[in-house]
Amino acid sequence: MNFDKQRRLVERLLERTRAGELVWQESIRPDVFQAAFQNSSVQIKSVDDGRFTEFHVSIIDAIGRIVDDFGRDELDRDSPRQPGSWSRALEELYALARRSALRADDAIDSILAEIE
């Protein structure tokens, strides 16, 4: 299976999230964050097996079914990027999605306003 579309999706999600153009929300499950689109949504989750933490992206359709799920193993397969770079990309996307969903910048701005 070719994962070019999934790689392109992760790159675009990263770009839009870095630019503050994509709003992420908390999911009902801990350590899962989601961005809603017109007919579907994207979730990124942290999976800790006790030794390593990995990140997975799920595509959810309009009725709540997971229609695709992938992580670094799938993205690294036949990728022109250096091995391991997709792991770092997913980790960054997760961290940015978490900050967006939890409104970390708003909390920091509030604290700065009080102490400056």
mmCIF file of N, CA and C in Angstrom:
data_model
loop_
_atom_site.group_PDB
_atom_site.id
_atom_site.type_symbol
_atom_site.label_atom_id
_atom_site.label_comp_id
_atom_site.label_asym_id
_atom_site.label_seq_id
_atom_site.Cartn_x
_atom_site.Cartn_y
_atom_site.Cartn_z
ATOM 1 N N MET A 1 0.838 -1.186 0.000
ATOM 2 C CA MET A 1 0.000 0.000 0.000
ATOM 3 C C MET A 1 0.881 1.247 0.000
ATOM 4 N N ASN A 2 0.476 2.236 -0.733
ATOM 5 C CA ASN A 2 1.183 3.501 -0.835
ATOM 6 C C ASN A 2 0.613 4.474 0.208
ATOM 7 N N PHE A 3 1.472 5.104 0.986
ATOM 8 C CA PHE A 3 1.039 6.024 2.036
ATOM 9 C C PHE A 3 1.347 7.482 1.695
ATOM 10 N N ASP A 4 1.441 7.801 0.410
ATOM 11 C CA ASP A 4 1.728 9.181 0.002
ATOM 12 C C ASP A 4 0.662 10.164 0.476
ATOM 13 N N LYS A 5 -0.598 9.784 0.386
ATOM 14 C CA LYS A 5 -1.675 10.692 0.835
ATOM 15 C C LYS A 5 -1.591 10.942 2.332
ATOM 16 N N GLN A 6 -1.304 9.908 3.094
ATOM 17 C CA GLN A 6 -1.192 10.063 4.537
ATOM 18 C C GLN A 6 -0.004 10.951 4.898
ATOM 19 N N ARG A 7 1.106 10.771 4.181
ATOM 20 C CA ARG A 7 2.274 11.630 4.422
ATOM 21 C C ARG A 7 1.944 13.087 4.097
ATOM 22 N N ARG A 8 1.268 13.294 2.969
ATOM 23 C CA ARG A 8 0.868 14.657 2.586
ATOM 24 C C ARG A 8 -0.085 15.250 3.622
ATOM 25 N N LEU A 9 -0.992 14.428 4.150
ATOM 26 C CA LEU A 9 -1.927 14.893 5.175
ATOM 27 C C LEU A 9 -1.179 15.341 6.427
ATOM 28 N N VAL A 10 -0.244 14.544 6.901
ATOM 29 C CA VAL A 10 0.524 14.904 8.099
ATOM 30 C C VAL A 10 1.302 16.193 7.864
ATOM 31 N N GLU A 11 1.943 16.319 6.707
ATOM 32 C CA GLU A 11 2.690 17.551 6.408
ATOM 33 C C GLU A 11 1.778 18.763 6.421
ATOM 34 N N ARG A 12 0.611 18.642 5.815
ATOM 35 C CA ARG A 12 -0.325 19.772 5.746
ATOM 36 C C ARG A 12 -0.904 20.090 7.120
ATOM 37 N N LEU A 13 -1.239 19.063 7.905
ATOM 38 C CA LEU A 13 -1.727 19.297 9.268
ATOM 39 C C LEU A 13 -0.682 20.029 10.097
ATOM 40 N N LEU A 14 0.574 19.620 9.941
ATOM 41 C CA LEU A 14 1.666 20.297 10.653
ATOM 42 C C LEU A 14 1.766 21.764 10.241
ATOM 43 N N GLU A 15 1.752 22.010 8.941
ATOM 44 C CA GLU A 15 1.848 23.391 8.445
ATOM 45 C C GLU A 15 0.720 24.252 8.996
ATOM 46 N N ARG A 16 -0.503 23.773 8.879
ATOM 47 C CA ARG A 16 -1.669 24.546 9.322
ATOM 48 C C ARG A 16 -1.690 24.731 10.830
ATOM 49 N N THR A 17 -1.249 23.720 11.575
ATOM 50 C CA THR A 17 -1.228 23.821 13.029
ATOM 51 C C THR A 17 -0.136 24.779 13.482
ATOM 52 N N ARG A 18 1.046 24.680 12.879
ATOM 53 C CA ARG A 18 2.135 25.621 13.198
ATOM 54 C C ARG A 18 1.703 27.063 12.971
ATOM 55 N N ALA A 19 0.945 27.294 11.899
ATOM 56 C CA ALA A 19 0.504 28.643 11.541
ATOM 57 C C ALA A 19 -0.685 29.112 12.378
ATOM 58 N N GLY A 20 -1.208 28.244 13.232
ATOM 59 C CA GLY A 20 -2.357 28.612 14.058
ATOM 60 C C GLY A 20 -3.667 28.634 13.286
ATOM 61 N N GLU A 21 -3.702 27.994 12.131
ATOM 62 C CA GLU A 21 -4.886 28.000 11.276
ATOM 63 C C GLU A 21 -5.807 26.808 11.523
ATOM 64 N N LEU A 22 -5.369 25.868 12.334
ATOM 65 C CA LEU A 22 -6.144 24.670 12.596
ATOM 66 C C LEU A 22 -6.428 24.585 14.086
ATOM 67 N N VAL A 23 -7.678 24.423 14.440
ATOM 68 C CA VAL A 23 -8.085 24.356 15.840
ATOM 69 C C VAL A 23 -8.243 22.894 16.242
ATOM 70 N N TRP A 24 -7.548 22.516 17.280
ATOM 71 C CA TRP A 24 -7.636 21.165 17.817
ATOM 72 C C TRP A 24 -8.461 21.205 19.092
ATOM 73 N N GLN A 25 -9.123 20.089 19.386
ATOM 74 C CA GLN A 25 -9.951 19.971 20.585
ATOM 75 C C GLN A 25 -9.579 18.695 21.328
ATOM 76 N N GLU A 26 -9.911 18.681 22.616
ATOM 77 C CA GLU A 26 -9.730 17.468 23.394
ATOM 78 C C GLU A 26 -10.776 16.444 22.978
ATOM 79 N N SER A 27 -10.404 15.210 23.018
ATOM 80 C CA SER A 27 -11.331 14.111 22.777
ATOM 81 C C SER A 27 -11.873 13.650 24.128
ATOM 82 N N ILE A 28 -12.842 12.769 24.100
ATOM 83 C CA ILE A 28 -13.337 12.219 25.367
ATOM 84 C C ILE A 28 -12.323 11.251 25.969
ATOM 85 N N ARG A 29 -11.379 10.784 25.161
ATOM 86 C CA ARG A 29 -10.323 9.899 25.650
ATOM 87 C C ARG A 29 -9.074 10.726 25.973
ATOM 88 N N PRO A 30 -8.406 10.401 27.071
ATOM 89 C CA PRO A 30 -7.190 11.157 27.412
ATOM 90 C C PRO A 30 -6.098 10.926 26.369
ATOM 91 N N ASP A 31 -5.301 11.944 26.174
ATOM 92 C CA ASP A 31 -4.168 11.884 25.240
ATOM 93 C C ASP A 31 -4.583 11.693 23.786
ATOM 94 N N VAL A 32 -5.816 12.079 23.457
ATOM 95 C CA VAL A 32 -6.290 12.062 22.080
ATOM 96 C C VAL A 32 -6.827 13.450 21.763
ATOM 97 N N PHE A 33 -6.357 14.018 20.670
ATOM 98 C CA PHE A 33 -6.778 15.348 20.255
ATOM 99 C C PHE A 33 -7.290 15.270 18.830
ATOM 100 N N GLN A 34 -8.274 16.115 18.521
ATOM 101 C CA GLN A 34 -8.921 16.004 17.219
ATOM 102 C C GLN A 34 -9.181 17.358 16.585
ATOM 103 N N ALA A 35 -9.188 17.330 15.273
ATOM 104 C CA ALA A 35 -9.536 18.504 14.467
ATOM 105 C C ALA A 35 -10.694 18.085 13.564
ATOM 106 N N ALA A 36 -11.746 18.888 13.571
ATOM 107 C CA ALA A 36 -12.944 18.564 12.795
ATOM 108 C C ALA A 36 -12.910 19.258 11.437
ATOM 109 N N PHE A 37 -13.388 18.537 10.449
ATOM 110 C CA PHE A 37 -13.526 19.061 9.104
ATOM 111 C C PHE A 37 -14.969 18.843 8.663
ATOM 112 N N GLN A 38 -15.306 19.259 7.477
ATOM 113 C CA GLN A 38 -16.684 19.233 7.021
ATOM 114 C C GLN A 38 -17.320 17.837 7.099
ATOM 115 N N ASN A 39 -16.662 16.823 6.587
ATOM 116 C CA ASN A 39 -17.257 15.487 6.544
ATOM 117 C C ASN A 39 -16.503 14.434 7.343
ATOM 118 N N SER A 40 -15.482 14.857 8.049
ATOM 119 C CA SER A 40 -14.681 13.899 8.802
ATOM 120 C C SER A 40 -13.853 14.635 9.837
ATOM 121 N N SER A 41 -13.091 13.884 10.588
ATOM 122 C CA SER A 41 -12.179 14.497 11.549
ATOM 123 C C SER A 41 -10.887 13.692 11.595
ATOM 124 N N VAL A 42 -9.876 14.321 12.146
ATOM 125 C CA VAL A 42 -8.566 13.701 12.316
ATOM 126 C C VAL A 42 -8.275 13.666 13.800
ATOM 127 N N GLN A 43 -7.791 12.539 14.264
ATOM 128 C CA GLN A 43 -7.359 12.428 15.648
ATOM 129 C C GLN A 43 -5.892 12.046 15.668
ATOM 130 N N ILE A 44 -5.185 12.575 16.660
ATOM 131 C CA ILE A 44 -3.824 12.121 16.912
ATOM 132 C C ILE A 44 -3.770 11.683 18.359
ATOM 133 N N LYS A 45 -3.178 10.517 18.566
ATOM 134 C CA LYS A 45 -3.145 9.964 19.913
ATOM 135 C C LYS A 45 -1.748 9.500 20.268
ATOM 136 N N SER A 46 -1.499 9.491 21.552
ATOM 137 C CA SER A 46 -0.254 9.008 22.115
ATOM 138 C C SER A 46 -0.481 7.567 22.572
ATOM 139 N N VAL A 47 0.421 6.677 22.166
ATOM 140 C CA VAL A 47 0.325 5.268 22.548
ATOM 141 C C VAL A 47 1.620 4.900 23.264
ATOM 142 N N ASP A 48 1.514 4.599 24.554
ATOM 143 C CA ASP A 48 2.683 4.277 25.364
ATOM 144 C C ASP A 48 2.638 2.789 25.712
ATOM 145 N N ASP A 49 3.650 2.050 25.276
ATOM 146 C CA ASP A 49 3.672 0.611 25.556
ATOM 147 C C ASP A 49 4.546 0.270 26.768
ATOM 148 N N GLY A 50 4.930 1.292 27.528
ATOM 149 C CA GLY A 50 5.787 1.076 28.683
ATOM 150 C C GLY A 50 7.264 1.250 28.384
ATOM 151 N N ARG A 51 7.629 1.089 27.121
ATOM 152 C CA ARG A 51 9.018 1.282 26.702
ATOM 153 C C ARG A 51 9.168 2.505 25.822
ATOM 154 N N PHE A 52 8.219 2.671 24.904
ATOM 155 C CA PHE A 52 8.269 3.752 23.934
ATOM 156 C C PHE A 52 6.912 4.442 23.865
ATOM 157 N N THR A 53 6.942 5.683 23.447
ATOM 158 C CA THR A 53 5.707 6.396 23.147
ATOM 159 C C THR A 53 5.676 6.622 21.649
ATOM 160 N N GLU A 54 4.594 6.195 21.041
ATOM 161 C CA GLU A 54 4.406 6.397 19.614
ATOM 162 C C GLU A 54 3.141 7.212 19.415
ATOM 163 N N PHE A 55 2.991 7.728 18.212
ATOM 164 C CA PHE A 55 1.847 8.568 17.894
ATOM 165 C C PHE A 55 1.157 8.016 16.659
ATOM 166 N N HIS A 56 -0.165 7.981 16.718
ATOM 167 C CA HIS A 56 -0.967 7.450 15.617
ATOM 168 C C HIS A 56 -2.002 8.480 15.205
ATOM 169 N N VAL A 57 -2.266 8.522 13.923
ATOM 170 C CA VAL A 57 -3.287 9.390 13.355
ATOM 171 C C VAL A 57 -4.447 8.505 12.911
ATOM 172 N N SER A 58 -5.653 8.918 13.249
ATOM 173 C CA SER A 58 -6.859 8.221 12.797
ATOM 174 C C SER A 58 -7.726 9.194 12.022
ATOM 175 N N ILE A 59 -8.331 8.686 10.968
ATOM 176 C CA ILE A 59 -9.290 9.454 10.185
ATOM 177 C C ILE A 59 -10.664 8.893 10.537
ATOM 178 N N ILE A 60 -11.555 9.777 10.970
ATOM 179 C CA ILE A 60 -12.890 9.381 11.419
ATOM 180 C C ILE A 60 -13.913 9.937 10.442
ATOM 181 N N ASP A 61 -14.829 9.087 9.973
ATOM 182 C CA ASP A 61 -15.839 9.573 9.030
ATOM 183 C C ASP A 61 -16.996 10.252 9.765
ATOM 184 N N ALA A 62 -17.980 10.704 9.017
ATOM 185 C CA ALA A 62 -19.094 11.488 9.563
ATOM 186 C C ALA A 62 -19.940 10.717 10.574
ATOM 187 N N ILE A 63 -19.915 9.386 10.527
ATOM 188 C CA ILE A 63 -20.719 8.624 11.493
ATOM 189 C C ILE A 63 -19.858 7.994 12.590
ATOM 190 N N GLY A 64 -18.598 8.410 12.674
ATOM 191 C CA GLY A 64 -17.738 7.999 13.774
ATOM 192 C C GLY A 64 -16.897 6.757 13.556
ATOM 193 N N ARG A 65 -16.859 6.235 12.342
ATOM 194 C CA ARG A 65 -16.030 5.064 12.062
ATOM 195 C C ARG A 65 -14.591 5.489 11.782
ATOM 196 N N ILE A 66 -13.655 4.702 12.265
ATOM 197 C CA ILE A 66 -12.250 4.911 11.918
ATOM 198 C C ILE A 66 -12.054 4.314 10.535
ATOM 199 N N VAL A 67 -11.775 5.173 9.567
ATOM 200 C CA VAL A 67 -11.612 4.710 8.189
ATOM 201 C C VAL A 67 -10.148 4.538 7.802
ATOM 202 N N ASP A 68 -9.250 5.106 8.599
ATOM 203 C CA ASP A 68 -7.822 4.905 8.381
ATOM 204 C C ASP A 68 -7.102 5.182 9.689
ATOM 205 N N ASP A 69 -6.024 4.483 9.911
ATOM 206 C CA ASP A 69 -5.216 4.656 11.116
ATOM 207 C C ASP A 69 -3.781 4.325 10.728
ATOM 208 N N PHE A 70 -2.860 5.213 11.085
ATOM 209 C CA PHE A 70 -1.470 4.979 10.701
ATOM 210 C C PHE A 70 -0.536 5.683 11.674
ATOM 211 N N GLY A 71 0.684 5.203 11.679
ATOM 212 C CA GLY A 71 1.734 5.765 12.518
ATOM 213 C C GLY A 71 3.032 5.828 11.750
ATOM 214 N N ARG A 72 4.117 5.930 12.474
ATOM 215 C CA ARG A 72 5.422 6.111 11.834
ATOM 216 C C ARG A 72 5.816 4.940 10.948
ATOM 217 N N ASP A 73 5.453 3.713 11.351
ATOM 218 C CA ASP A 73 5.846 2.557 10.548
ATOM 219 C C ASP A 73 5.294 2.657 9.132
ATOM 220 N N GLU A 74 4.034 3.025 9.017
ATOM 221 C CA GLU A 74 3.421 3.156 7.702
ATOM 222 C C GLU A 74 3.999 4.344 6.933
ATOM 223 N N LEU A 75 4.212 5.456 7.624
ATOM 224 C CA LEU A 75 4.731 6.654 6.955
ATOM 225 C C LEU A 75 6.182 6.464 6.505
ATOM 226 N N ASP A 76 6.963 5.721 7.291
ATOM 227 C CA ASP A 76 8.365 5.478 6.936
ATOM 228 C C ASP A 76 8.506 4.535 5.740
ATOM 229 N N ARG A 77 7.512 3.692 5.532
ATOM 230 C CA ARG A 77 7.592 2.692 4.460
ATOM 231 C C ARG A 77 7.710 3.378 3.100
ATOM 232 N N ASP A 78 8.785 3.094 2.390
ATOM 233 C CA ASP A 78 9.033 3.630 1.043
ATOM 234 C C ASP A 78 9.026 5.157 1.002
ATOM 235 N N SER A 79 9.359 5.787 2.095
ATOM 236 C CA SER A 79 9.368 7.250 2.158
ATOM 237 C C SER A 79 10.696 7.800 1.668
ATOM 238 N N PRO A 80 10.647 8.913 0.930
ATOM 239 C CA PRO A 80 11.896 9.546 0.505
ATOM 240 C C PRO A 80 12.605 10.268 1.653
ATOM 241 N N ARG A 81 11.902 10.483 2.776
ATOM 242 C CA ARG A 81 12.506 11.162 3.919
ATOM 243 C C ARG A 81 13.414 10.216 4.686
ATOM 244 N N GLN A 82 14.288 10.814 5.464
ATOM 245 C CA GLN A 82 15.220 10.055 6.287
ATOM 246 C C GLN A 82 14.449 9.232 7.318
ATOM 247 N N PRO A 83 14.890 7.986 7.573
ATOM 248 C CA PRO A 83 14.226 7.157 8.588
ATOM 249 C C PRO A 83 14.149 7.881 9.926
ATOM 250 N N GLY A 84 13.003 7.790 10.565
ATOM 251 C CA GLY A 84 12.805 8.441 11.855
ATOM 252 C C GLY A 84 12.203 9.823 11.751
ATOM 253 N N SER A 85 12.248 10.430 10.578
ATOM 254 C CA SER A 85 11.725 11.793 10.467
ATOM 255 C C SER A 85 10.205 11.822 10.639
ATOM 256 N N TRP A 86 9.522 10.750 10.254
ATOM 257 C CA TRP A 86 8.064 10.733 10.441
ATOM 258 C C TRP A 86 7.705 10.587 11.908
ATOM 259 N N SER A 87 8.529 9.899 12.655
ATOM 260 C CA SER A 87 8.299 9.793 14.097
ATOM 261 C C SER A 87 8.369 11.176 14.733
ATOM 262 N N ARG A 88 9.368 11.948 14.337
ATOM 263 C CA ARG A 88 9.508 13.313 14.863
ATOM 264 C C ARG A 88 8.362 14.206 14.402
ATOM 265 N N ALA A 89 7.921 14.036 13.162
ATOM 266 C CA ALA A 89 6.809 14.838 12.645
ATOM 267 C C ALA A 89 5.526 14.543 13.414
ATOM 268 N N LEU A 90 5.256 13.278 13.685
ATOM 269 C CA LEU A 90 4.050 12.916 14.440
ATOM 270 C C LEU A 90 4.136 13.406 15.879
ATOM 271 N N GLU A 91 5.329 13.321 16.471
ATOM 272 C CA GLU A 91 5.506 13.822 17.832
ATOM 273 C C GLU A 91 5.263 15.333 17.885
ATOM 274 N N GLU A 92 5.775 16.058 16.903
ATOM 275 C CA GLU A 92 5.546 17.505 16.864
ATOM 276 C C GLU A 92 4.067 17.817 16.656
ATOM 277 N N LEU A 93 3.418 17.099 15.749
ATOM 278 C CA LEU A 93 1.996 17.332 15.514
ATOM 279 C C LEU A 93 1.196 17.084 16.786
ATOM 280 N N TYR A 94 1.517 16.025 17.501
ATOM 281 C CA TYR A 94 0.823 15.731 18.751
ATOM 282 C C TYR A 94 1.022 16.862 19.761
ATOM 283 N N ALA A 95 2.268 17.306 19.924
ATOM 284 C CA ALA A 95 2.556 18.379 20.890
ATOM 285 C C ALA A 95 1.825 19.665 20.523
ATOM 286 N N LEU A 96 1.810 20.010 19.238
ATOM 287 C CA LEU A 96 1.115 21.226 18.801
ATOM 288 C C LEU A 96 -0.396 21.086 18.956
ATOM 289 N N ALA A 97 -0.938 19.913 18.633
ATOM 290 C CA ALA A 97 -2.376 19.674 18.783
ATOM 291 C C ALA A 97 -2.767 19.768 20.253
ATOM 292 N N ARG A 98 -1.955 19.213 21.123
ATOM 293 C CA ARG A 98 -2.217 19.260 22.565
ATOM 294 C C ARG A 98 -2.215 20.704 23.071
ATOM 295 N N ARG A 99 -1.197 21.462 22.664
ATOM 296 C CA ARG A 99 -1.111 22.874 23.078
ATOM 297 C C ARG A 99 -2.328 23.655 22.598
ATOM 298 N N SER A 100 -2.755 23.388 21.364
ATOM 299 C CA SER A 100 -3.917 24.070 20.809
ATOM 300 C C SER A 100 -5.181 23.705 21.583
ATOM 301 N N ALA A 101 -5.394 22.417 21.787
ATOM 302 C CA ALA A 101 -6.608 21.945 22.462
ATOM 303 C C ALA A 101 -6.689 22.423 23.904
ATOM 304 N N LEU A 102 -5.566 22.438 24.585
ATOM 305 C CA LEU A 102 -5.546 22.841 25.993
ATOM 306 C C LEU A 102 -5.351 24.337 26.172
ATOM 307 N N ARG A 103 -5.236 25.045 25.069
ATOM 308 C CA ARG A 103 -5.097 26.506 25.061
ATOM 309 C C ARG A 103 -3.922 26.964 25.931
ATOM 310 N N ALA A 104 -2.786 26.322 25.702
ATOM 311 C CA ALA A 104 -1.585 26.606 26.486
ATOM 312 C C ALA A 104 -1.137 28.055 26.336
ATOM 313 N N ASP A 105 -1.205 28.604 25.129
ATOM 314 C CA ASP A 105 -0.761 29.983 24.933
ATOM 315 C C ASP A 105 -1.640 30.971 25.695
ATOM 316 N N ASP A 106 -2.944 30.696 25.768
ATOM 317 C CA ASP A 106 -3.837 31.558 26.542
ATOM 318 C C ASP A 106 -3.462 31.537 28.022
ATOM 319 N N ALA A 107 -3.135 30.362 28.539
ATOM 320 C CA ALA A 107 -2.735 30.252 29.939
ATOM 321 C C ALA A 107 -1.441 31.007 30.197
ATOM 322 N N ILE A 108 -0.485 30.868 29.288
ATOM 323 C CA ILE A 108 0.793 31.580 29.453
ATOM 324 C C ILE A 108 0.571 33.086 29.377
ATOM 325 N N ASP A 109 -0.235 33.530 28.412
ATOM 326 C CA ASP A 109 -0.520 34.966 28.281
ATOM 327 C C ASP A 109 -1.177 35.515 29.551
ATOM 328 N N SER A 110 -2.075 34.746 30.127
ATOM 329 C CA SER A 110 -2.760 35.163 31.353
ATOM 330 C C SER A 110 -1.775 35.299 32.514
ATOM 331 N N ILE A 111 -0.898 34.331 32.634
ATOM 332 C CA ILE A 111 0.099 34.389 33.700
ATOM 333 C C ILE A 111 1.046 35.561 33.493
ATOM 334 N N LEU A 112 1.499 35.750 32.248
ATOM 335 C CA LEU A 112 2.384 36.878 31.963
ATOM 336 C C LEU A 112 1.710 38.207 32.280
ATOM 337 N N ALA A 113 0.429 38.326 31.956
ATOM 338 C CA ALA A 113 -0.296 39.575 32.241
ATOM 339 C C ALA A 113 -0.319 39.861 33.738
ATOM 340 N N GLU A 114 -0.375 38.825 34.548
ATOM 341 C CA GLU A 114 -0.413 39.016 36.008
ATOM 342 C C GLU A 114 0.958 39.340 36.594
ATOM 343 N N ILE A 115 2.013 38.831 35.993
ATOM 344 C CA ILE A 115 3.324 39.028 36.623
ATOM 345 C C ILE A 115 4.161 40.131 35.994
ATOM 346 N N GLU A 116 3.691 40.696 34.896
ATOM 347 C CA GLU A 116 4.483 41.772 34.293
ATOM 348 C C GLU A 116 4.025 43.127 34.747
#
